[in-house]
Amino acid sequence: MEFQEILKFIKEEDVRMREHFYPHFDQEKVILARAVKLSEEVGELSDEILRSLNVQRKEKMDGHSHETLAKEVADVFMVTLLLAQSLDVDVQTIVKKKIQEIENRYNK
């Protein structure tokens, strides 16, 4: 899947979510809701990482697999893109700039 296809999906999902989950929210509430959702998803990813390292309590170990870990990574990625969409961040442009900044650190 190309990055443009992912961004197209994010724009479509943004519209769907606003219609179904946030129909009466202003832009600030949408941003806040997505920031909180991102925090939730990062917590779920952290839990899966603990499970993958076998450092979670026994009762929390059920249901872990590489697939569940990968799905949590995808959730964090998607919610981050939805938040960026809400903040009117051009992800493609800013990621290119960030990559260049990182590469410049090593090329000094």
PDB file of N, CA and C in Angstrom:
ATOM      1  N   MET A   1       0.851  -1.179   0.000  1.00  0.00           N
ATOM      2  CA  MET A   1       0.000   0.000   0.000  1.00  0.00           C
ATOM      3  C   MET A   1       0.893   1.237   0.000  1.00  0.00           C
ATOM      4  N   GLU A   2       0.597   2.165  -0.858  1.00  0.00           N
ATOM      5  CA  GLU A   2       1.344   3.423  -0.947  1.00  0.00           C
ATOM      6  C   GLU A   2       0.881   4.383   0.146  1.00  0.00           C
ATOM      7  N   PHE A   3       1.780   5.271   0.546  1.00  0.00           N
ATOM      8  CA  PHE A   3       1.457   6.226   1.604  1.00  0.00           C
ATOM      9  C   PHE A   3       0.280   7.118   1.204  1.00  0.00           C
ATOM     10  N   GLN A   4       0.183   7.471  -0.065  1.00  0.00           N
ATOM     11  CA  GLN A   4      -0.940   8.296  -0.537  1.00  0.00           C
ATOM     12  C   GLN A   4      -2.275   7.591  -0.310  1.00  0.00           C
ATOM     13  N   GLU A   5      -2.292   6.278  -0.490  1.00  0.00           N
ATOM     14  CA  GLU A   5      -3.520   5.513  -0.243  1.00  0.00           C
ATOM     15  C   GLU A   5      -3.895   5.554   1.239  1.00  0.00           C
ATOM     16  N   ILE A   6      -2.896   5.481   2.092  1.00  0.00           N
ATOM     17  CA  ILE A   6      -3.148   5.557   3.535  1.00  0.00           C
ATOM     18  C   ILE A   6      -3.718   6.923   3.886  1.00  0.00           C
ATOM     19  N   LEU A   7      -3.121   7.977   3.346  1.00  0.00           N
ATOM     20  CA  LEU A   7      -3.607   9.331   3.632  1.00  0.00           C
ATOM     21  C   LEU A   7      -5.019   9.546   3.095  1.00  0.00           C
ATOM     22  N   LYS A   8      -5.323   8.959   1.951  1.00  0.00           N
ATOM     23  CA  LYS A   8      -6.683   9.044   1.395  1.00  0.00           C
ATOM     24  C   LYS A   8      -7.667   8.360   2.345  1.00  0.00           C
ATOM     25  N   PHE A   9      -7.295   7.182   2.841  1.00  0.00           N
ATOM     26  CA  PHE A   9      -8.140   6.483   3.805  1.00  0.00           C
ATOM     27  C   PHE A   9      -8.345   7.329   5.057  1.00  0.00           C
ATOM     28  N   ILE A  10      -7.292   7.962   5.544  1.00  0.00           N
ATOM     29  CA  ILE A  10      -7.383   8.785   6.757  1.00  0.00           C
ATOM     30  C   ILE A  10      -8.377   9.922   6.546  1.00  0.00           C
ATOM     31  N   LYS A  11      -8.338  10.564   5.395  1.00  0.00           N
ATOM     32  CA  LYS A  11      -9.295  11.646   5.113  1.00  0.00           C
ATOM     33  C   LYS A  11     -10.726  11.115   5.114  1.00  0.00           C
ATOM     34  N   GLU A  12     -10.928   9.952   4.508  1.00  0.00           N
ATOM     35  CA  GLU A  12     -12.261   9.345   4.480  1.00  0.00           C
ATOM     36  C   GLU A  12     -12.708   8.935   5.884  1.00  0.00           C
ATOM     37  N   GLU A  13     -11.798   8.357   6.645  1.00  0.00           N
ATOM     38  CA  GLU A  13     -12.120   7.932   8.012  1.00  0.00           C
ATOM     39  C   GLU A  13     -12.417   9.137   8.896  1.00  0.00           C
ATOM     40  N   ASP A  14     -11.714  10.229   8.668  1.00  0.00           N
ATOM     41  CA  ASP A  14     -11.968  11.465   9.409  1.00  0.00           C
ATOM     42  C   ASP A  14     -13.417  11.904   9.210  1.00  0.00           C
ATOM     43  N   VAL A  15     -13.880  11.884   7.983  1.00  0.00           N
ATOM     44  CA  VAL A  15     -15.266  12.273   7.684  1.00  0.00           C
ATOM     45  C   VAL A  15     -16.240  11.316   8.365  1.00  0.00           C
ATOM     46  N   ARG A  16     -16.001  10.009   8.225  1.00  0.00           N
ATOM     47  CA  ARG A  16     -16.891   9.012   8.846  1.00  0.00           C
ATOM     48  C   ARG A  16     -16.951   9.184  10.358  1.00  0.00           C
ATOM     49  N   MET A  17     -15.794   9.360  10.976  1.00  0.00           N
ATOM     50  CA  MET A  17     -15.764   9.484  12.439  1.00  0.00           C
ATOM     51  C   MET A  17     -16.464  10.749  12.906  1.00  0.00           C
ATOM     52  N   ARG A  18     -16.272  11.840  12.180  1.00  0.00           N
ATOM     53  CA  ARG A  18     -16.952  13.085  12.554  1.00  0.00           C
ATOM     54  C   ARG A  18     -18.471  12.911  12.467  1.00  0.00           C
ATOM     55  N   GLU A  19     -18.940  12.188  11.459  1.00  0.00           N
ATOM     56  CA  GLU A  19     -20.379  11.967  11.297  1.00  0.00           C
ATOM     57  C   GLU A  19     -20.939  11.032  12.369  1.00  0.00           C
ATOM     58  N   HIS A  20     -20.207   9.979  12.700  1.00  0.00           N
ATOM     59  CA  HIS A  20     -20.722   8.955  13.613  1.00  0.00           C
ATOM     60  C   HIS A  20     -20.406   9.192  15.082  1.00  0.00           C
ATOM     61  N   PHE A  21     -19.226   9.702  15.376  1.00  0.00           N
ATOM     62  CA  PHE A  21     -18.804   9.822  16.773  1.00  0.00           C
ATOM     63  C   PHE A  21     -18.770  11.253  17.288  1.00  0.00           C
ATOM     64  N   TYR A  22     -18.527  12.201  16.402  1.00  0.00           N
ATOM     65  CA  TYR A  22     -18.348  13.590  16.839  1.00  0.00           C
ATOM     66  C   TYR A  22     -19.286  14.564  16.122  1.00  0.00           C
ATOM     67  N   PRO A  23     -20.539  14.218  15.880  1.00  0.00           N
ATOM     68  CA  PRO A  23     -21.367  15.114  15.063  1.00  0.00           C
ATOM     69  C   PRO A  23     -21.587  16.494  15.673  1.00  0.00           C
ATOM     70  N   HIS A  24     -21.505  16.601  16.980  1.00  0.00           N
ATOM     71  CA  HIS A  24     -21.758  17.891  17.627  1.00  0.00           C
ATOM     72  C   HIS A  24     -20.488  18.510  18.202  1.00  0.00           C
ATOM     73  N   PHE A  25     -19.328  17.916  17.885  1.00  0.00           N
ATOM     74  CA  PHE A  25     -18.062  18.433  18.413  1.00  0.00           C
ATOM     75  C   PHE A  25     -17.535  19.550  17.526  1.00  0.00           C
ATOM     76  N   ASP A  26     -17.013  20.587  18.150  1.00  0.00           N
ATOM     77  CA  ASP A  26     -16.269  21.575  17.374  1.00  0.00           C
ATOM     78  C   ASP A  26     -14.855  21.020  17.160  1.00  0.00           C
ATOM     79  N   GLN A  27     -14.056  21.730  16.393  1.00  0.00           N
ATOM     80  CA  GLN A  27     -12.722  21.250  16.033  1.00  0.00           C
ATOM     81  C   GLN A  27     -11.840  21.010  17.264  1.00  0.00           C
ATOM     82  N   GLU A  28     -11.933  21.879  18.251  1.00  0.00           N
ATOM     83  CA  GLU A  28     -11.112  21.705  19.455  1.00  0.00           C
ATOM     84  C   GLU A  28     -11.443  20.398  20.177  1.00  0.00           C
ATOM     85  N   LYS A  29     -12.729  20.061  20.252  1.00  0.00           N
ATOM     86  CA  LYS A  29     -13.120  18.816  20.923  1.00  0.00           C
ATOM     87  C   LYS A  29     -12.672  17.590  20.121  1.00  0.00           C
ATOM     88  N   VAL A  30     -12.706  17.691  18.801  1.00  0.00           N
ATOM     89  CA  VAL A  30     -12.224  16.581  17.970  1.00  0.00           C
ATOM     90  C   VAL A  30     -10.737  16.364  18.232  1.00  0.00           C
ATOM     91  N   ILE A  31      -9.977  17.444  18.262  1.00  0.00           N
ATOM     92  CA  ILE A  31      -8.538  17.345  18.526  1.00  0.00           C
ATOM     93  C   ILE A  31      -8.295  16.732  19.900  1.00  0.00           C
ATOM     94  N   LEU A  32      -9.004  17.210  20.892  1.00  0.00           N
ATOM     95  CA  LEU A  32      -8.845  16.680  22.246  1.00  0.00           C
ATOM     96  C   LEU A  32      -9.210  15.196  22.297  1.00  0.00           C
ATOM     97  N   ALA A  33     -10.322  14.830  21.679  1.00  0.00           N
ATOM     98  CA  ALA A  33     -10.752  13.427  21.675  1.00  0.00           C
ATOM     99  C   ALA A  33      -9.701  12.539  21.023  1.00  0.00           C
ATOM    100  N   ARG A  34      -9.116  13.010  19.944  1.00  0.00           N
ATOM    101  CA  ARG A  34      -8.108  12.202  19.251  1.00  0.00           C
ATOM    102  C   ARG A  34      -6.797  12.143  20.029  1.00  0.00           C
ATOM    103  N   ALA A  35      -6.447  13.204  20.704  1.00  0.00           N
ATOM    104  CA  ALA A  35      -5.236  13.179  21.533  1.00  0.00           C
ATOM    105  C   ALA A  35      -5.403  12.181  22.675  1.00  0.00           C
ATOM    106  N   VAL A  36      -6.585  12.173  23.284  1.00  0.00           N
ATOM    107  CA  VAL A  36      -6.855  11.221  24.364  1.00  0.00           C
ATOM    108  C   VAL A  36      -6.876   9.798  23.809  1.00  0.00           C
ATOM    109  N   LYS A  37      -7.480   9.614  22.639  1.00  0.00           N
ATOM    110  CA  LYS A  37      -7.516   8.294  22.003  1.00  0.00           C
ATOM    111  C   LYS A  37      -6.104   7.801  21.710  1.00  0.00           C
ATOM    112  N   LEU A  38      -5.232   8.705  21.261  1.00  0.00           N
ATOM    113  CA  LEU A  38      -3.845   8.325  20.998  1.00  0.00           C
ATOM    114  C   LEU A  38      -3.178   7.835  22.281  1.00  0.00           C
ATOM    115  N   SER A  39      -3.420   8.528  23.366  1.00  0.00           N
ATOM    116  CA  SER A  39      -2.868   8.112  24.656  1.00  0.00           C
ATOM    117  C   SER A  39      -3.372   6.717  25.030  1.00  0.00           C
ATOM    118  N   GLU A  40      -4.649   6.474  24.805  1.00  0.00           N
ATOM    119  CA  GLU A  40      -5.227   5.150  25.075  1.00  0.00           C
ATOM    120  C   GLU A  40      -4.531   4.080  24.243  1.00  0.00           C
ATOM    121  N   GLU A  41      -4.356   4.355  22.961  1.00  0.00           N
ATOM    122  CA  GLU A  41      -3.739   3.372  22.064  1.00  0.00           C
ATOM    123  C   GLU A  41      -2.277   3.124  22.424  1.00  0.00           C
ATOM    124  N   VAL A  42      -1.556   4.162  22.827  1.00  0.00           N
ATOM    125  CA  VAL A  42      -0.166   3.984  23.261  1.00  0.00           C
ATOM    126  C   VAL A  42      -0.127   3.097  24.505  1.00  0.00           C
ATOM    127  N   GLY A  43      -1.089   3.267  25.393  1.00  0.00           N
ATOM    128  CA  GLY A  43      -1.176   2.403  26.568  1.00  0.00           C
ATOM    129  C   GLY A  43      -1.405   0.949  26.187  1.00  0.00           C
ATOM    130  N   GLU A  44      -2.277   0.719  25.217  1.00  0.00           N
ATOM    131  CA  GLU A  44      -2.538  -0.645  24.759  1.00  0.00           C
ATOM    132  C   GLU A  44      -1.301  -1.239  24.090  1.00  0.00           C
ATOM    133  N   LEU A  45      -0.577  -0.436  23.319  1.00  0.00           N
ATOM    134  CA  LEU A  45       0.668  -0.902  22.713  1.00  0.00           C
ATOM    135  C   LEU A  45       1.688  -1.241  23.800  1.00  0.00           C
ATOM    136  N   SER A  46       1.781  -0.395  24.806  1.00  0.00           N
ATOM    137  CA  SER A  46       2.708  -0.649  25.913  1.00  0.00           C
ATOM    138  C   SER A  46       2.385  -1.971  26.600  1.00  0.00           C
ATOM    139  N   ASP A  47       1.104  -2.240  26.780  1.00  0.00           N
ATOM    140  CA  ASP A  47       0.682  -3.500  27.386  1.00  0.00           C
ATOM    141  C   ASP A  47       1.118  -4.681  26.528  1.00  0.00           C
ATOM    142  N   GLU A  48       0.945  -4.568  25.222  1.00  0.00           N
ATOM    143  CA  GLU A  48       1.362  -5.648  24.316  1.00  0.00           C
ATOM    144  C   GLU A  48       2.877  -5.837  24.332  1.00  0.00           C
ATOM    145  N   ILE A  49       3.615  -4.744  24.445  1.00  0.00           N
ATOM    146  CA  ILE A  49       5.077  -4.854  24.531  1.00  0.00           C
ATOM    147  C   ILE A  49       5.465  -5.602  25.800  1.00  0.00           C
ATOM    148  N   LEU A  50       4.833  -5.259  26.912  1.00  0.00           N
ATOM    149  CA  LEU A  50       5.105  -5.977  28.162  1.00  0.00           C
ATOM    150  C   LEU A  50       4.794  -7.465  28.016  1.00  0.00           C
ATOM    151  N   ARG A  51       3.685  -7.775  27.363  1.00  0.00           N
ATOM    152  CA  ARG A  51       3.336  -9.180  27.137  1.00  0.00           C
ATOM    153  C   ARG A  51       4.391  -9.864  26.272  1.00  0.00           C
ATOM    154  N   SER A  52       4.838  -9.176  25.221  1.00  0.00           N
ATOM    155  CA  SER A  52       5.808  -9.784  24.304  1.00  0.00           C
ATOM    156  C   SER A  52       7.140 -10.053  24.993  1.00  0.00           C
ATOM    157  N   LEU A  53       7.468  -9.251  26.003  1.00  0.00           N
ATOM    158  CA  LEU A  53       8.712  -9.430  26.755  1.00  0.00           C
ATOM    159  C   LEU A  53       8.524 -10.339  27.968  1.00  0.00           C
ATOM    160  N   ASN A  54       7.283 -10.815  28.128  1.00  0.00           N
ATOM    161  CA  ASN A  54       6.936 -11.729  29.217  1.00  0.00           C
ATOM    162  C   ASN A  54       7.186 -11.108  30.588  1.00  0.00           C
ATOM    163  N   VAL A  55       6.899  -9.821  30.702  1.00  0.00           N
ATOM    164  CA  VAL A  55       7.066  -9.135  31.988  1.00  0.00           C
ATOM    165  C   VAL A  55       5.739  -8.564  32.488  1.00  0.00           C
ATOM    166  N   GLN A  56       4.667  -9.140  32.018  1.00  0.00           N
ATOM    167  CA  GLN A  56       3.332  -8.732  32.444  1.00  0.00           C
ATOM    168  C   GLN A  56       2.813  -9.770  33.437  1.00  0.00           C
ATOM    169  N   ARG A  57       1.890  -9.351  34.297  1.00  0.00           N
ATOM    170  CA  ARG A  57       1.288 -10.306  35.237  1.00  0.00           C
ATOM    171  C   ARG A  57       0.631 -11.458  34.474  1.00  0.00           C
ATOM    172  N   LYS A  58       0.603 -12.634  35.107  1.00  0.00           N
ATOM    173  CA  LYS A  58       0.061 -13.834  34.459  1.00  0.00           C
ATOM    174  C   LYS A  58      -1.343 -13.621  33.907  1.00  0.00           C
ATOM    175  N   GLU A  59      -2.195 -12.978  34.712  1.00  0.00           N
ATOM    176  CA  GLU A  59      -3.592 -12.810  34.282  1.00  0.00           C
ATOM    177  C   GLU A  59      -3.731 -11.871  33.084  1.00  0.00           C
ATOM    178  N   LYS A  60      -2.688 -11.124  32.769  1.00  0.00           N
ATOM    179  CA  LYS A  60      -2.733 -10.229  31.611  1.00  0.00           C
ATOM    180  C   LYS A  60      -2.032 -10.816  30.387  1.00  0.00           C
ATOM    181  N   MET A  61      -1.516 -12.023  30.503  1.00  0.00           N
ATOM    182  CA  MET A  61      -0.741 -12.621  29.417  1.00  0.00           C
ATOM    183  C   MET A  61      -1.611 -13.285  28.353  1.00  0.00           C
ATOM    184  N   ASP A  62      -2.852 -13.601  28.668  1.00  0.00           N
ATOM    185  CA  ASP A  62      -3.714 -14.294  27.711  1.00  0.00           C
ATOM    186  C   ASP A  62      -3.951 -13.454  26.466  1.00  0.00           C
ATOM    187  N   GLY A  63      -3.974 -14.126  25.336  1.00  0.00           N
ATOM    188  CA  GLY A  63      -4.352 -13.477  24.093  1.00  0.00           C
ATOM    189  C   GLY A  63      -3.242 -12.748  23.367  1.00  0.00           C
ATOM    190  N   HIS A  64      -2.030 -12.780  23.894  1.00  0.00           N
ATOM    191  CA  HIS A  64      -0.939 -12.075  23.215  1.00  0.00           C
ATOM    192  C   HIS A  64      -0.394 -12.900  22.061  1.00  0.00           C
ATOM    193  N   SER A  65      -0.096 -12.215  20.974  1.00  0.00           N
ATOM    194  CA  SER A  65       0.607 -12.816  19.843  1.00  0.00           C
ATOM    195  C   SER A  65       1.326 -11.685  19.114  1.00  0.00           C
ATOM    196  N   HIS A  66       2.164 -12.067  18.189  1.00  0.00           N
ATOM    197  CA  HIS A  66       2.821 -11.031  17.387  1.00  0.00           C
ATOM    198  C   HIS A  66       1.769 -10.223  16.624  1.00  0.00           C
ATOM    199  N   GLU A  67       0.700 -10.888  16.229  1.00  0.00           N
ATOM    200  CA  GLU A  67      -0.388 -10.215  15.504  1.00  0.00           C
ATOM    201  C   GLU A  67      -1.066  -9.151  16.371  1.00  0.00           C
ATOM    202  N   THR A  68      -1.324  -9.458  17.645  1.00  0.00           N
ATOM    203  CA  THR A  68      -1.961  -8.454  18.513  1.00  0.00           C
ATOM    204  C   THR A  68      -1.024  -7.277  18.746  1.00  0.00           C
ATOM    205  N   LEU A  69       0.274  -7.540  18.852  1.00  0.00           N
ATOM    206  CA  LEU A  69       1.262  -6.472  18.984  1.00  0.00           C
ATOM    207  C   LEU A  69       1.268  -5.606  17.728  1.00  0.00           C
ATOM    208  N   ALA A  70       1.292  -6.246  16.571  1.00  0.00           N
ATOM    209  CA  ALA A  70       1.309  -5.514  15.302  1.00  0.00           C
ATOM    210  C   ALA A  70       0.050  -4.665  15.131  1.00  0.00           C
ATOM    211  N   LYS A  71      -1.096  -5.193  15.539  1.00  0.00           N
ATOM    212  CA  LYS A  71      -2.346  -4.430  15.437  1.00  0.00           C
ATOM    213  C   LYS A  71      -2.311  -3.185  16.312  1.00  0.00           C
ATOM    214  N   GLU A  72      -1.696  -3.275  17.476  1.00  0.00           N
ATOM    215  CA  GLU A  72      -1.586  -2.091  18.341  1.00  0.00           C
ATOM    216  C   GLU A  72      -0.643  -1.054  17.731  1.00  0.00           C
ATOM    217  N   VAL A  73       0.427  -1.511  17.085  1.00  0.00           N
ATOM    218  CA  VAL A  73       1.300  -0.573  16.364  1.00  0.00           C
ATOM    219  C   VAL A  73       0.486   0.142  15.292  1.00  0.00           C
ATOM    220  N   ALA A  74      -0.322  -0.609  14.552  1.00  0.00           N
ATOM    221  CA  ALA A  74      -1.161  -0.013  13.507  1.00  0.00           C
ATOM    222  C   ALA A  74      -2.168   0.968  14.097  1.00  0.00           C
ATOM    223  N   ASP A  75      -2.753   0.635  15.238  1.00  0.00           N
ATOM    224  CA  ASP A  75      -3.708   1.548  15.883  1.00  0.00           C
ATOM    225  C   ASP A  75      -3.046   2.879  16.233  1.00  0.00           C
ATOM    226  N   VAL A  76      -1.843   2.816  16.808  1.00  0.00           N
ATOM    227  CA  VAL A  76      -1.128   4.047  17.161  1.00  0.00           C
ATOM    228  C   VAL A  76      -0.830   4.858  15.903  1.00  0.00           C
ATOM    229  N   PHE A  77      -0.401   4.185  14.854  1.00  0.00           N
ATOM    230  CA  PHE A  77      -0.098   4.843  13.579  1.00  0.00           C
ATOM    231  C   PHE A  77      -1.333   5.541  13.012  1.00  0.00           C
ATOM    232  N   MET A  78      -2.456   4.825  12.984  1.00  0.00           N
ATOM    233  CA  MET A  78      -3.679   5.380  12.396  1.00  0.00           C
ATOM    234  C   MET A  78      -4.219   6.554  13.215  1.00  0.00           C
ATOM    235  N   VAL A  79      -4.244   6.415  14.528  1.00  0.00           N
ATOM    236  CA  VAL A  79      -4.758   7.505  15.361  1.00  0.00           C
ATOM    237  C   VAL A  79      -3.836   8.720  15.277  1.00  0.00           C
ATOM    238  N   THR A  80      -2.531   8.484  15.171  1.00  0.00           N
ATOM    239  CA  THR A  80      -1.594   9.601  14.987  1.00  0.00           C
ATOM    240  C   THR A  80      -1.903  10.340  13.692  1.00  0.00           C
ATOM    241  N   LEU A  81      -2.165   9.599  12.630  1.00  0.00           N
ATOM    242  CA  LEU A  81      -2.504  10.239  11.355  1.00  0.00           C
ATOM    243  C   LEU A  81      -3.841  10.973  11.433  1.00  0.00           C
ATOM    244  N   LEU A  82      -4.811  10.413  12.135  1.00  0.00           N
ATOM    245  CA  LEU A  82      -6.093  11.103  12.309  1.00  0.00           C
ATOM    246  C   LEU A  82      -5.921  12.391  13.111  1.00  0.00           C
ATOM    247  N   LEU A  83      -5.085  12.351  14.132  1.00  0.00           N
ATOM    248  CA  LEU A  83      -4.808  13.559  14.908  1.00  0.00           C
ATOM    249  C   LEU A  83      -4.110  14.595  14.033  1.00  0.00           C
ATOM    250  N   ALA A  84      -3.150  14.165  13.249  1.00  0.00           N
ATOM    251  CA  ALA A  84      -2.465  15.086  12.333  1.00  0.00           C
ATOM    252  C   ALA A  84      -3.457  15.709  11.357  1.00  0.00           C
ATOM    253  N   GLN A  85      -4.390  14.911  10.863  1.00  0.00           N
ATOM    254  CA  GLN A  85      -5.433  15.417   9.965  1.00  0.00           C
ATOM    255  C   GLN A  85      -6.236  16.509  10.664  1.00  0.00           C
ATOM    256  N   SER A  86      -6.601  16.278  11.910  1.00  0.00           N
ATOM    257  CA  SER A  86      -7.372  17.260  12.679  1.00  0.00           C
ATOM    258  C   SER A  86      -6.588  18.540  12.925  1.00  0.00           C
ATOM    259  N   LEU A  87      -5.274  18.405  13.035  1.00  0.00           N
ATOM    260  CA  LEU A  87      -4.408  19.560  13.293  1.00  0.00           C
ATOM    261  C   LEU A  87      -3.927  20.226  12.009  1.00  0.00           C
ATOM    262  N   ASP A  88      -4.408  19.727  10.867  1.00  0.00           N
ATOM    263  CA  ASP A  88      -4.035  20.257   9.555  1.00  0.00           C
ATOM    264  C   ASP A  88      -2.522  20.192   9.332  1.00  0.00           C
ATOM    265  N   VAL A  89      -1.937  19.072   9.744  1.00  0.00           N
ATOM    266  CA  VAL A  89      -0.510  18.836   9.542  1.00  0.00           C
ATOM    267  C   VAL A  89      -0.337  18.057   8.241  1.00  0.00           C
ATOM    268  N   ASP A  90       0.503  18.563   7.364  1.00  0.00           N
ATOM    269  CA  ASP A  90       0.848  17.865   6.128  1.00  0.00           C
ATOM    270  C   ASP A  90       1.897  16.815   6.492  1.00  0.00           C
ATOM    271  N   VAL A  91       1.440  15.614   6.767  1.00  0.00           N
ATOM    272  CA  VAL A  91       2.301  14.556   7.283  1.00  0.00           C
ATOM    273  C   VAL A  91       3.422  14.228   6.307  1.00  0.00           C
ATOM    274  N   GLN A  92       3.100  14.123   5.048  1.00  0.00           N
ATOM    275  CA  GLN A  92       4.110  13.744   4.068  1.00  0.00           C
ATOM    276  C   GLN A  92       5.251  14.762   4.034  1.00  0.00           C
ATOM    277  N   THR A  93       4.915  16.037   4.029  1.00  0.00           N
ATOM    278  CA  THR A  93       5.932  17.084   3.983  1.00  0.00           C
ATOM    279  C   THR A  93       6.756  17.111   5.257  1.00  0.00           C
ATOM    280  N   ILE A  94       6.101  17.051   6.397  1.00  0.00           N
ATOM    281  CA  ILE A  94       6.829  17.175   7.658  1.00  0.00           C
ATOM    282  C   ILE A  94       7.681  15.941   7.932  1.00  0.00           C
ATOM    283  N   VAL A  95       7.239  14.772   7.502  1.00  0.00           N
ATOM    284  CA  VAL A  95       8.056  13.567   7.679  1.00  0.00           C
ATOM    285  C   VAL A  95       9.305  13.649   6.802  1.00  0.00           C
ATOM    286  N   LYS A  96       9.157  14.136   5.581  1.00  0.00           N
ATOM    287  CA  LYS A  96      10.335  14.322   4.717  1.00  0.00           C
ATOM    288  C   LYS A  96      11.330  15.275   5.369  1.00  0.00           C
ATOM    289  N   LYS A  97      10.826  16.376   5.927  1.00  0.00           N
ATOM    290  CA  LYS A  97      11.706  17.335   6.608  1.00  0.00           C
ATOM    291  C   LYS A  97      12.387  16.690   7.804  1.00  0.00           C
ATOM    292  N   LYS A  98      11.642  15.930   8.571  1.00  0.00           N
ATOM    293  CA  LYS A  98      12.208  15.279   9.757  1.00  0.00           C
ATOM    294  C   LYS A  98      13.274  14.265   9.354  1.00  0.00           C
ATOM    295  N   ILE A  99      13.023  13.515   8.298  1.00  0.00           N
ATOM    296  CA  ILE A  99      14.024  12.559   7.817  1.00  0.00           C
ATOM    297  C   ILE A  99      15.300  13.292   7.426  1.00  0.00           C
ATOM    298  N   GLN A 100      15.155  14.410   6.740  1.00  0.00           N
ATOM    299  CA  GLN A 100      16.325  15.195   6.343  1.00  0.00           C
ATOM    300  C   GLN A 100      17.084  15.701   7.568  1.00  0.00           C
ATOM    301  N   GLU A 101      16.366  16.173   8.580  1.00  0.00           N
ATOM    302  CA  GLU A 101      17.010  16.622   9.826  1.00  0.00           C
ATOM    303  C   GLU A 101      17.807  15.491  10.464  1.00  0.00           C
ATOM    304  N   ILE A 102      17.223  14.318  10.511  1.00  0.00           N
ATOM    305  CA  ILE A 102      17.896  13.167  11.121  1.00  0.00           C
ATOM    306  C   ILE A 102      19.130  12.794  10.311  1.00  0.00           C
ATOM    307  N   GLU A 103      18.984  12.748   8.992  1.00  0.00           N
ATOM    308  CA  GLU A 103      20.133  12.422   8.143  1.00  0.00           C
ATOM    309  C   GLU A 103      21.241  13.454   8.295  1.00  0.00           C
ATOM    310  N   ASN A 104      20.874  14.719   8.429  1.00  0.00           N
ATOM    311  CA  ASN A 104      21.873  15.775   8.593  1.00  0.00           C
ATOM    312  C   ASN A 104      22.679  15.605   9.878  1.00  0.00           C
ATOM    313  N   ARG A 105      22.071  15.058  10.905  1.00  0.00           N
ATOM    314  CA  ARG A 105      22.797  14.817  12.161  1.00  0.00           C
ATOM    315  C   ARG A 105      23.992  13.897  11.943  1.00  0.00           C
ATOM    316  N   TYR A 106      23.828  12.945  11.057  1.00  0.00           N
ATOM    317  CA  TYR A 106      24.872  11.950  10.825  1.00  0.00           C
ATOM    318  C   TYR A 106      25.850  12.364   9.732  1.00  0.00           C
ATOM    319  N   ASN A 107      25.493  13.367   8.964  1.00  0.00           N
ATOM    320  CA  ASN A 107      26.340  13.803   7.854  1.00  0.00           C
ATOM    321  C   ASN A 107      27.218  14.988   8.204  1.00  0.00           C
ATOM    322  N   LYS A 108      27.310  15.330   9.474  1.00  0.00           N
ATOM    323  CA  LYS A 108      28.123  16.480   9.884  1.00  0.00           C
ATOM    324  C   LYS A 108      29.573  16.100   9.956  1.00  0.00           C
TER     325      LYS A 108
END
